[in-house]
């Protein structure tokens, strides 16, 4: 199992996800989205695993309002804005190889063990 957790340092669900894997002694790699970000290739893999780009966008974040995401016409423009401002991602994004989840989903992570 090769777990990566993409999250934000102030996100409670990210901390809960880290705790979940620590308690089970499962090694993981933590990537701070605000500090290091996500590459375009990683983004595409996660988008494919999750199903759609809309599942990755946090509509409740302050950045969502600030970037006027809902007013952008094309999906390409939204993706470009999402990769520019990675605080728009819903967190945690937990990745295990080709599989990925968005948000706190221990019921799915149990299946990975």
Coordinates of N, CA and C in Angstrom, one line a residue:
X1 N 0.8 -1.2 0.0 CA 0.0 0.0 0.0 C 0.9 1.2 0.0
X2 N 0.6 2.2 -0.9 CA 1.4 3.4 -1.1 C 0.4 4.6 -0.9
X3 N 0.3 5.0 0.3 CA -0.7 6.1 0.6 C -0.1 7.5 0.5
X4 N -0.8 8.4 -0.2 CA -0.4 9.8 -0.2 C -1.6 10.6 0.3
X5 N -1.4 11.5 1.2 CA -2.4 12.4 1.7 C -2.1 13.8 1.3
X6 N -3.0 14.4 0.4 CA -2.8 15.8 0.0 C -3.8 16.6 0.9
X7 N -3.3 17.5 1.6 CA -4.1 18.3 2.5 C -3.6 19.7 2.8
X8 N -4.3 20.3 3.7 CA -4.0 21.6 4.2 C -3.7 21.5 5.7
X9 N -2.7 22.3 6.2 CA -2.3 22.2 7.6 C -3.4 22.6 8.6
X10 N -4.3 23.4 8.2 CA -5.4 23.8 9.1 C -6.7 23.1 8.9
X11 N -6.7 22.0 8.1 CA -7.9 21.2 7.8 C -8.1 20.1 8.8
X12 N -9.2 20.1 9.5 CA -9.4 19.1 10.6 C -9.6 17.7 9.9
X13 N -10.2 17.6 8.8 CA -10.4 16.3 8.1 C -9.1 15.7 7.7
X14 N -8.1 16.6 7.3 CA -6.8 16.1 6.9 C -6.1 15.5 8.2
X15 N -6.2 16.2 9.3 CA -5.6 15.7 10.5 C -6.3 14.4 11.0
X16 N -7.6 14.2 10.8 CA -8.3 13.0 11.1 C -7.8 11.9 10.2
X17 N -7.6 12.2 8.9 CA -7.0 11.2 8.0 C -5.6 10.7 8.4
X18 N -4.8 11.6 8.7 CA -3.4 11.3 9.2 C -3.5 10.4 10.4
X19 N -4.4 10.8 11.4 CA -4.6 10.0 12.6 C -5.0 8.6 12.3
X20 N -6.0 8.4 11.3 CA -6.5 7.1 10.9 C -5.4 6.2 10.5
X21 N -4.5 6.7 9.6 CA -3.4 5.8 9.1 C -2.3 5.6 10.2
X22 N -2.0 6.6 11.0 CA -1.1 6.5 12.1 C -1.5 5.4 13.1
X23 N -2.8 5.4 13.5 CA -3.3 4.4 14.4 C -3.2 3.0 13.9
X24 N -3.3 2.8 12.6 CA -3.2 1.5 12.0 C -1.8 1.2 11.6
X25 N -0.8 2.0 11.9 CA 0.6 1.9 11.6 C 0.8 1.7 10.1
X26 N 0.1 2.4 9.3 CA 0.2 2.4 7.8 C 1.0 3.6 7.4
X27 N 2.1 3.4 6.7 CA 3.0 4.5 6.3 C 2.3 5.3 5.2
X28 N 2.4 6.6 5.3 CA 1.9 7.5 4.3 C 2.8 8.6 4.0
X29 N 2.6 9.3 2.9 CA 3.3 10.5 2.6 C 2.3 11.7 2.6
X30 N 2.7 12.7 3.4 CA 1.8 13.9 3.5 C 2.3 15.0 2.5
X31 N 1.4 15.5 1.7 CA 1.8 16.7 0.9 C 0.9 17.8 1.2
X32 N 1.5 18.9 1.6 CA 0.8 20.1 2.0 C 0.5 20.9 0.7
X33 N -0.8 20.9 0.3 CA -1.2 21.6 -1.0 C -0.9 23.0 -1.0
X34 N -1.0 23.7 0.1 CA -0.7 25.2 0.1 C 0.8 25.5 -0.1
X35 N 1.6 24.6 0.4 CA 3.0 24.8 0.4 C 3.7 24.2 -0.9
X36 N 3.4 22.9 -1.2 CA 4.0 22.3 -2.3 C 3.1 22.1 -3.6
X37 N 1.8 22.0 -3.4 CA 0.9 21.8 -4.5 C 0.9 20.4 -5.1
X38 N 0.2 20.3 -6.2 CA 0.0 19.1 -6.9 C 0.4 19.3 -8.3
X39 N 1.1 18.3 -8.9 CA 1.5 18.5 -10.3 C 0.3 18.2 -11.2
X40 N 0.4 18.6 -12.4 CA -0.7 18.4 -13.4 C -1.0 17.0 -13.6
X41 N 0.1 16.2 -13.7 CA -0.1 14.7 -13.9 C -0.8 14.1 -12.7
X42 N -0.4 14.4 -11.5 CA -1.0 13.9 -10.3 C -2.5 14.3 -10.3
X43 N -2.8 15.5 -10.6 CA -4.1 16.0 -10.7 C -5.0 15.2 -11.7
X44 N -4.5 14.9 -12.8 CA -5.2 14.1 -13.8 C -5.5 12.7 -13.3
X45 N -4.5 12.1 -12.7 CA -4.7 10.7 -12.2 C -5.8 10.7 -11.1
X46 N -5.7 11.7 -10.2 CA -6.7 11.8 -9.1 C -8.1 12.1 -9.7
X47 N -8.2 13.0 -10.6 CA -9.4 13.3 -11.3 C -10.1 12.1 -11.9
X48 N -9.3 11.3 -12.6 CA -9.7 10.0 -13.2 C -10.2 9.1 -12.1
X49 N -9.5 8.9 -11.0 CA -9.9 8.0 -9.9 C -11.1 8.4 -9.2
X50 N -11.3 9.7 -9.0 CA -12.4 10.3 -8.3 C -13.7 10.3 -9.2
X51 N -13.5 10.6 -10.4 CA -14.7 10.6 -11.3 C -14.8 11.9 -12.1
X52 N -14.7 13.0 -11.4 CA -14.9 14.3 -12.1 C -14.1 15.4 -11.3
X53 N -13.9 16.5 -12.0 CA -13.2 17.7 -11.4 C -14.1 18.3 -10.3
X54 N -15.4 18.3 -10.5 CA -16.4 18.9 -9.6 C -16.3 18.3 -8.2
X55 N -15.9 17.0 -8.1 CA -15.8 16.4 -6.8 C -14.6 16.9 -6.0
X56 N -13.6 17.5 -6.7 CA -12.4 18.0 -6.1 C -12.5 19.4 -5.6
X57 N -13.5 20.2 -6.1 CA -13.5 21.6 -5.8 C -14.3 21.9 -4.5
X58 N -13.7 22.6 -3.6 CA -14.3 23.0 -2.3 C -15.1 24.3 -2.5
X59 N -16.4 24.1 -2.6 CA -17.3 25.3 -2.9 C -17.5 26.1 -1.7
X60 N -17.1 25.6 -0.5 CA -17.3 26.4 0.7 C -16.0 27.2 1.1
X61 N -15.0 27.1 0.3 CA -13.7 27.8 0.7 C -13.8 29.2 0.3
X62 N -13.0 30.0 1.0 CA -12.9 31.5 0.7 C -12.4 31.7 -0.7
X63 N -11.4 30.8 -1.1 CA -10.8 31.0 -2.4 C -11.8 30.8 -3.5
X64 N -12.8 30.0 -3.3 CA -13.8 29.7 -4.3 C -14.6 31.0 -4.7
X65 N -14.9 31.8 -3.7 CA -15.6 33.0 -3.9 C -14.6 34.1 -4.5
X66 N -13.4 34.1 -4.0 CA -12.4 35.0 -4.5 C -12.0 34.8 -5.9
X67 N -12.0 33.6 -6.4 CA -11.6 33.3 -7.8 C -12.7 33.3 -8.8
X68 N -13.9 33.5 -8.3 CA -15.1 33.5 -9.2 C -15.2 32.3 -10.0
X69 N -15.0 31.1 -9.4 CA -15.0 29.9 -10.2 C -16.4 29.6 -10.8
X70 N -17.4 29.9 -10.1 CA -18.8 29.5 -10.7 C -19.1 30.4 -11.9
X71 N -18.4 31.4 -12.1 CA -18.7 32.3 -13.3 C -17.8 32.0 -14.5
X72 N -16.9 31.1 -14.4 CA -16.0 30.7 -15.5 C -16.8 29.8 -16.5
X73 N -16.6 30.1 -17.8 CA -17.4 29.5 -18.8 C -17.0 28.0 -19.1
X74 N -15.7 27.8 -19.2 CA -15.3 26.5 -19.7 C -14.6 25.7 -18.6
X75 N -14.7 24.4 -18.7 CA -14.0 23.4 -17.8 C -12.5 23.6 -17.8
X76 N -12.0 24.0 -18.9 CA -10.5 24.2 -19.0 C -10.1 25.4 -18.2
X77 N -10.9 26.4 -18.2 CA -10.6 27.6 -17.4 C -10.7 27.3 -15.9
X78 N -11.7 26.5 -15.5 CA -11.8 26.1 -14.1 C -10.6 25.3 -13.7
X79 N -10.2 24.3 -14.6 CA -9.1 23.5 -14.2 C -7.8 24.3 -14.1
X80 N -7.6 25.3 -15.0 CA -6.5 26.1 -14.9 C -6.4 26.9 -13.6
X81 N -7.6 27.5 -13.2 CA -7.7 28.2 -12.0 C -7.4 27.3 -10.8
X82 N -7.9 26.1 -10.8 CA -7.8 25.1 -9.8 C -6.3 24.8 -9.5
X83 N -5.6 24.6 -10.6 CA -4.1 24.3 -10.5 C -3.3 25.5 -10.1
X84 N -3.8 26.7 -10.4 CA -3.1 27.9 -10.0 C -3.3 28.2 -8.5
X85 N -4.5 28.0 -8.0 CA -4.8 28.2 -6.6 C -5.3 26.9 -6.0
X86 N -4.3 26.2 -5.4 CA -4.6 24.8 -4.9 C -5.3 24.8 -3.6
X87 N -5.6 26.0 -3.0 CA -6.4 26.0 -1.8 C -7.9 25.8 -2.2
X88 N -8.2 25.6 -3.5 CA -9.6 25.4 -3.9 C -9.9 23.9 -3.8
X89 N -8.9 23.0 -3.6 CA -9.2 21.6 -3.5 C -9.9 21.2 -2.2
X90 N -10.8 20.3 -2.3 CA -11.4 19.7 -1.1 C -10.4 18.8 -0.5
X91 N -10.2 18.8 0.8 CA -9.2 18.0 1.5 C -9.8 17.1 2.5
X92 N -9.2 16.0 2.9 CA -8.0 15.5 2.3 C -8.3 14.7 1.1
X93 N -7.3 14.7 0.2 CA -7.3 13.8 -1.0 C -6.4 12.7 -0.6
X94 N -6.9 11.5 -0.5 CA -6.1 10.3 -0.1 C -6.0 9.5 -1.4
X95 N -4.7 9.1 -1.7 CA -4.4 8.4 -2.9 C -3.7 7.1 -2.6
X96 N -4.2 6.0 -3.2 CA -3.5 4.7 -3.0 C -3.3 4.1 -4.4
X97 N -2.2 4.4 -5.0 CA -2.0 3.9 -6.4 C -2.9 4.6 -7.4
X98 N -3.8 3.8 -8.0 CA -4.7 4.3 -9.0 C -6.0 4.7 -8.3
X99 N -6.2 4.4 -7.1 CA -7.5 4.7 -6.3 C -7.3 6.0 -5.6
X100 N -8.4 6.8 -5.4 CA -8.3 8.0 -4.6 C -9.7 8.3 -4.0
X101 N -9.6 9.1 -2.9 CA -10.8 9.6 -2.3 C -10.7 11.0 -1.9
X102 N -11.8 11.7 -1.8 CA -11.8 13.1 -1.5 C -12.6 13.2 -0.2
X103 N -12.1 13.8 0.8 CA -12.8 14.0 2.1 C -12.4 12.8 3.0
X104 N -13.0 12.8 4.2 CA -12.7 11.8 5.2 C -13.6 10.6 4.9
X105 N -13.0 9.5 4.4 CA -13.7 8.3 4.0 C -13.1 7.0 4.6
X106 N -13.2 6.8 5.9 CA -12.5 5.6 6.5 C -13.1 4.3 6.0
X107 N -14.4 4.3 5.6 CA -15.0 3.1 5.2 C -14.4 2.6 3.9
X108 N -13.9 3.5 3.0 CA -13.3 3.1 1.8 C -11.8 2.7 2.1
X109 N -11.2 3.5 3.0 CA -9.8 3.2 3.3 C -9.6 1.8 3.9
X110 N -10.7 1.3 4.7 CA -10.6 0.0 5.3 C -10.5 -1.1 4.2
X111 N -11.2 -0.9 3.1 CA -11.2 -1.8 2.0 C -9.8 -1.9 1.4
X112 N -9.0 -0.9 1.5 CA -7.6 -0.8 0.9 C -6.7 -1.7 1.7
X113 N -6.9 -1.8 3.0 CA -6.0 -2.5 3.9 C -5.9 -4.0 3.6

